[in-house]
Every structure is written in C-alpha cells, then in structure tokens.
Amino acid sequence: MPRRSVLVCAGDTSGDIMAAAVLGASVPLLGPLGMWGYGGERLERAGVRLVARLESFATSGLTEAIARLPANVALVARVAEMARFSPPAFAVLVDYPDVHMVLGPALRRARVPVLWLLPPQVWAWRRSRVRAMRSFVGAVAASLPFEPAIYREAGIRAGFVGHPLGLLDAYRAVPAEPEPGTVVALLPGSRAHEVARVLPAMLGACARLRRSHGRISVRLAASPSVPGSLIESVLGSAGLDDVKVVRAGDVPAGSTIASVTLAGASVSIVHAGTATLEAALLAVPSVVVARLGRASWAVARRMVRLDHVALPSIVLGRSVFTERLQDEVTPSRLARDLSALLSSSWARPFALAASRALRDCLFVPDTPARFAALVQGLALPR
C-alpha cells in the first residue's frame, strides 16, 4: 500500500510530545504515512522528517514572538512553498496558534485539508480566532472536553479525542508514592526566555528551603529546546552544585522529561503550561509560576478571561495549585509556599483527589479511533 504524505507541525515541546503520542497510536488505523514537518525529537522518533527544529523558532508571549518573527515568517514561507510544490494528503497543526493561524490559510490555498490537534485556547482569550479558523480548518481534535462545543457552534467539525498524555505509560499508572526524604522538582519551561525568567527564583527558593528544612534533593527538568549553556549558567550563579538535571537522554519510552523529574517528588515548582497538568496527574503538590515580559503581561491582563493559569484548575473549575505570577515569583515567596505544602497534612490527599478527577475528565480508552475518525472524514472547508 502506498504511503500518504502528511504534514505535521508542532511549535513547542509539549506539542511535539502530544502529536507523537497520538500519531504513533493512530498509524495502525490510518495506514502507512510518509510524515514530514517541524517539531522536536519525539516527532522525529515517530518517523517525521523534520525540516526545522523547535530550538530554531519556538517562542511565546508578545515581545518574545516579535524577536522570533523573522524565523517564524521564514518557516511559514518554506513549509507553504513545499506544500504547494508537493501537496500532502492532509496537515496536522499542533497548538502554536500565532504561527499556525498564518500557515493554515496558506495550506488552504494549496488545497491541503487541515486538522488542528490541541487547538487555540479561545476559551481563555482571542475568541475571534474561531471565525478565522472556519475558513481553513477541516476538523479540530480537542484534548479538553469543553472545547468541541465552541468550535461546532462556529460550524467547524470537532471532536474530543481525549488528552494525549493518557497514551503515555507514565500518566496511565497510579501516581507513585513520594520518595523518602524531601525531593523538590523544578520544571521551568520549555523555552529559553521562560527558563531565564523563573529558574533563578526557583533555585533561590530551594536554597532557602535547605536552610529551614535541612537536606533536600533537587531535580531540574531541562527541555531539549533550551540551550544547555543557559541551564548551566543559572545553576552556576545559584551556587547549587548537586542539582540532578533530567535531560531527554534520561527519559524512557512512555515517559516525558516532566514525568521523570516529578516521579516520587515531595513538591514541585512548575511553569504554567502542560507541565502543570503533568504535575497534577502525578499527584505532586505544586506551585505554578509565570513571568512574562512587561508588554506581554500588560496585554495578557487586559485580554485573558480566566481565574487561573494552571490547566488543572481550569479543567476542574477550582483551585488545584498555588499560583505565583510576575513580581510574586521570588525566592522568599516560593520558599514559603513550598514549606507550607511540605508541612501540611492535606497537600498529598488533595493532590491525589485532583489526579483522579483529571483522569476521569481527560482520559478515554479510544483516543486513536477518535483521532482516526476525524482524519478519515477530513475535507477542505466549503
């Protein structure tokens, strides 16, 4: 049977992981696929021929997006030209809306049907994107149960496929018990500017915690899209020479850097994003942090319509984690937050209850079949 050409586009580490999990599980239902596009090492392992890698273009936030604008413009132009020259049977766009809202119309002009996996979070901000998507998106594969209704209301075919983390062994298993002693997991983000803004405060909090709680072990998740030199520089400045850095090479199949870092941890500090969901699924009491550039923060405060930034809290509709934003991300504040979690009797049972609730909401047994059904009915919008 001949292989169909498929374009796969992921713009960040979490998208790379999710797309690889869904495509890998769905290939037996879809038949042989010749996949190409851009993303990271997980998609490459899944058989996608990469024409660009995450570290060369990935970004978030207004000012950061402006800095990477030339790289992203060049990426869109290159991929669109390749699609026009040799159109794939369909394209899978994964998250990364600032770029994919530009690439998508170019693919529509090349008559390439588009499926969006992990669609834009229009329930948080920029609801107007739904109307624009209607002109080029053939189907939406949603990972949150409340998302399909938003897109269907706009006339876009959409289905809840379950969250892709449910395809990974690390998240299907019952959360592990905390290891003996005190283990603090640090997940500072998958982009260099995120890490530069929050990791010094994370490490400073650990240093303070050691003075108040005695010996603690620290694990740090190092995304492959973040330069190792940046991690080493921040560690050197912090004066902590015994931090266990978890890298891509330390991660077995069915796991993620986040899951290896979080496994058995007593508490964690997690940058806002998919990692907050990973911490909650693994029942690790956590503090969620985020620091944007001043311009990005000013825009976000005016446009975002949410009470929480942590995904578990958004999904469950109640506060799951402590959240510290912008000027609250300081070593002293984070150390106090961690100390409160470590000394409480409720933190672990509360985290276990949240983990069970999230699994019930997000995981379904037939994710590959749901995704394949959306692909098989994929067509160009009218």
XYZ file of C-alpha atoms in Angstrom, residues 55-358:
304
model
C 15.017 25.419 19.096
C 15.322 27.455 15.894
C 11.903 29.133 16.102
C 9.751 28.275 19.167
C 8.583 31.143 21.377
C 5.652 32.531 23.400
C 4.486 35.932 24.570
C 4.197 39.178 22.621
C 7.698 40.598 22.920
C 9.281 37.166 22.544
C 7.219 36.455 19.417
C 8.394 39.726 17.896
C 12.020 38.735 18.491
C 11.484 35.405 16.729
C 9.284 36.854 13.980
C 11.851 36.557 11.152
C 12.462 32.881 11.943
C 8.744 32.111 12.037
C 7.989 34.052 8.840
C 10.725 32.125 7.059
C 9.387 28.840 8.462
C 5.828 29.506 7.252
C 7.056 30.556 3.800
C 9.239 27.470 3.442
C 6.603 24.973 4.554
C 3.863 26.621 2.488
C 6.049 26.501 -0.616
C 6.857 22.827 -0.031
C 3.146 22.085 0.381
C 2.304 23.895 -2.853
C 5.022 22.058 -4.763
C 4.016 18.640 -3.424
C 0.691 18.805 -1.543
C 0.347 16.369 1.368
C -2.866 14.380 1.759
C -3.587 16.406 4.891
C -1.853 18.524 7.538
C -1.907 18.233 11.331
C -1.296 21.579 13.051
C -0.449 21.208 16.743
C -1.085 24.146 19.104
C 1.233 27.157 18.338
C -1.597 29.416 17.108
C 0.373 32.609 16.403
C 2.186 30.813 13.579
C -0.455 28.282 12.579
C -3.106 30.950 12.097
C -0.844 32.182 9.270
C 0.241 28.797 7.913
C -3.302 27.406 7.902
C -4.704 29.775 5.240
C -1.627 29.154 3.082
C -2.331 25.413 3.251
C -5.978 26.041 2.360
C -4.846 27.920 -0.758
C -2.709 24.893 -1.625
C -5.866 22.764 -1.184
C -4.450 20.828 1.773
C -7.086 19.722 4.340
C -6.124 20.843 7.856
C -6.761 19.085 11.172
C -5.867 21.076 14.291
C -4.727 18.964 17.249
C -4.607 20.877 20.578
C -6.467 23.873 19.136
C -6.042 27.514 20.243
C -7.261 28.205 23.769
C -10.015 30.535 22.571
C -11.899 29.939 25.819
C -9.157 31.988 27.504
C -8.637 34.799 25.012
C -8.941 35.832 21.353
C -12.280 34.136 20.721
C -12.281 35.846 17.296
C -9.823 33.204 16.099
C -12.699 30.728 15.795
C -14.234 32.707 12.951
C -10.914 32.881 11.125
C -10.316 29.146 11.603
C -13.631 28.321 9.948
C -12.163 29.312 6.565
C -9.273 26.832 6.608
C -9.716 24.186 9.337
C -11.410 20.956 8.278
C -11.557 19.439 11.771
C -10.462 20.086 15.343
C -9.157 17.280 17.589
C -9.694 18.655 21.090
C -7.910 17.440 24.200
C -10.219 19.193 26.695
C -13.850 18.041 26.924
C -15.432 21.510 26.808
C -13.640 22.622 23.614
C -15.594 20.841 20.811
C -18.819 22.741 21.538
C -17.030 26.065 20.977
C -15.859 25.028 17.513
C -19.057 23.236 16.495
C -21.035 26.356 17.323
C -18.897 28.157 14.729
C -19.540 25.468 12.112
C -16.204 23.655 12.459
C -16.207 19.853 12.699
C -14.750 18.996 16.113
C -14.399 16.073 18.473
C -12.963 15.326 21.897
C -10.213 12.737 21.387
C -9.044 12.576 24.996
C -5.849 14.081 26.281
C -2.726 12.631 24.613
C -0.996 12.230 27.993
C -3.400 9.339 28.533
C -1.484 7.436 25.833
C 1.754 7.504 27.853
C 2.545 4.832 30.444
C 3.841 7.400 32.943
C 0.399 9.004 33.253
C -1.805 5.914 32.980
C -0.209 4.340 36.050
C -1.307 5.078 39.615
C 0.784 8.015 40.933
C 3.889 6.852 42.768
C 4.351 7.487 46.476
C 6.838 10.244 47.375
C 10.403 9.035 47.820
C 11.974 9.037 51.298
C 13.324 12.428 52.296
C 12.379 15.697 50.636
C 12.571 15.914 46.846
C 11.781 19.190 45.063
C 11.101 19.010 41.319
C 11.683 22.121 39.198
C 10.049 22.475 35.764
C 10.988 25.955 34.498
C 9.513 25.714 30.995
C 10.473 24.626 27.500
C 11.602 27.976 26.095
C 14.807 29.826 26.885
C 13.126 33.076 27.894
C 10.804 31.226 30.296
C 13.721 29.484 31.962
C 15.763 32.685 32.231
C 12.892 34.450 33.985
C 11.850 31.830 36.551
C 14.712 29.397 37.190
C 16.826 31.772 39.345
C 13.871 32.265 41.706
C 13.165 28.511 41.747
C 16.750 27.708 42.717
C 16.818 30.535 45.240
C 13.726 29.059 46.878
C 15.454 25.671 47.138
C 18.498 27.265 48.771
C 16.256 28.922 51.360
C 14.322 25.710 51.909
C 17.544 23.903 52.709
C 18.264 26.387 55.461
C 14.842 25.845 57.045
C 14.214 22.140 56.290
C 17.695 20.675 56.211
C 18.804 18.357 53.433
C 16.613 18.342 50.309
C 17.199 16.837 46.883
C 16.518 18.967 43.822
C 15.651 17.727 40.335
C 15.524 20.021 37.325
C 13.779 19.319 34.004
C 15.951 20.514 31.090
C 13.925 20.738 27.884
C 15.875 19.877 24.718
C 14.661 23.160 23.209
C 16.502 25.159 25.915
C 20.268 25.652 25.431
C 22.266 23.636 27.941
C 24.575 26.621 28.409
C 21.673 28.633 29.845
C 20.844 25.910 32.374
C 24.484 25.617 33.418
C 24.865 29.388 33.728
C 21.842 29.757 36.009
C 22.919 26.768 38.111
C 26.392 28.245 38.466
C 25.028 31.586 39.621
C 22.755 29.884 42.160
C 25.643 28.051 43.792
C 23.775 24.722 43.867
C 26.163 22.109 42.530
C 24.199 18.963 43.420
C 21.043 19.518 41.368
C 20.025 16.458 39.353
C 19.387 17.700 35.810
C 16.976 15.476 33.870
C 17.577 15.567 30.111
C 15.971 13.907 27.109
C 18.502 11.064 27.214
C 17.283 10.108 30.711
C 13.703 9.523 29.565
C 12.471 6.001 28.733
C 9.735 5.283 26.210
C 6.261 6.111 27.505
C 7.552 8.916 29.717
C 8.438 12.598 29.436
C 11.150 14.761 30.944
C 8.460 16.154 33.231
C 7.266 12.744 34.405
C 10.814 11.561 35.198
C 11.519 14.790 37.086
C 8.243 14.642 39.006
C 8.190 10.906 39.812
C 8.351 10.469 43.592
C 8.804 14.197 44.246
C 7.514 15.666 47.501
C 6.629 19.030 45.931
C 7.364 20.943 42.749
C 7.524 24.385 41.184
C 6.132 24.307 37.658
C 5.997 26.889 34.889
C 2.450 27.462 33.611
C 1.599 25.194 30.673
C 1.160 21.481 30.007
C 3.609 20.651 32.803
C 1.021 21.803 35.349
C -1.284 19.073 34.059
C 1.547 16.553 34.318
C 2.236 17.519 37.932
C -1.437 17.199 38.810
C -1.835 13.823 37.090
C 1.159 12.543 39.069
C -0.352 13.966 42.297
C 2.614 16.185 43.184
C 1.620 19.207 45.322
C 2.917 22.181 43.365
C 3.374 25.908 42.985
C 2.695 27.236 39.475
C 4.693 30.230 38.260
C 4.771 32.500 35.224
C 6.669 35.672 34.375
C 6.085 37.434 31.074
C 7.791 40.441 29.549
C 6.207 43.713 30.638
C 4.472 44.269 27.295
C 3.176 40.686 27.145
C 1.893 40.916 30.723
C 0.081 44.182 30.048
C -1.671 42.631 27.050
C -2.497 39.401 28.914
C -4.076 41.257 31.846
C -6.471 43.035 29.507
C -7.355 40.072 27.285
C -7.265 36.825 29.306
C -10.651 35.850 30.791
C -9.599 33.275 33.390
C -9.433 32.988 37.165
C -6.489 30.564 36.970
C -3.419 29.985 34.800
C -2.847 26.338 35.791
C -4.551 23.904 33.401
C -5.744 21.509 36.158
C -7.597 24.375 37.849
C -9.138 25.456 34.531
C -10.309 21.931 33.683
C -11.744 21.168 37.135
C -13.136 24.655 37.735
C -11.486 25.001 41.135
C -8.093 25.920 42.537
C -5.727 22.952 42.458
C -2.335 24.652 42.815
C -0.944 27.815 44.367
C -0.182 30.307 41.570
C 2.519 32.995 41.614
C 2.725 35.444 38.746
C 5.125 38.208 37.723
C 6.564 40.030 40.762
C 5.337 37.276 43.090
C 7.922 34.906 41.582
C 10.627 35.475 44.209
C 12.834 33.049 46.164
C 11.318 34.034 49.502
C 7.704 33.712 48.365
C 8.287 30.367 46.636
C 10.201 29.006 49.624
C 7.278 29.875 51.917
C 4.855 28.195 49.532
C 6.923 25.010 49.381
C 7.351 24.981 53.150
C 3.585 25.257 53.621
C 2.996 22.300 51.278
C 5.666 20.174 52.963
C 4.293 20.812 56.464
C 0.630 20.278 55.628
C -1.335 17.084 56.211
C -3.792 17.805 53.373
C -1.494 18.512 50.390
C -0.940 14.906 49.275
C -4.580 13.692 49.704
C -5.777 16.826 47.902
C -3.349 16.173 45.033
C -4.459 12.529 44.763
C -8.109 13.580 44.562
C -7.298 16.111 41.828
C -5.364 13.460 39.907
C -8.322 11.072 39.954
C -10.730 13.814 38.865
C -8.491 14.845 35.970
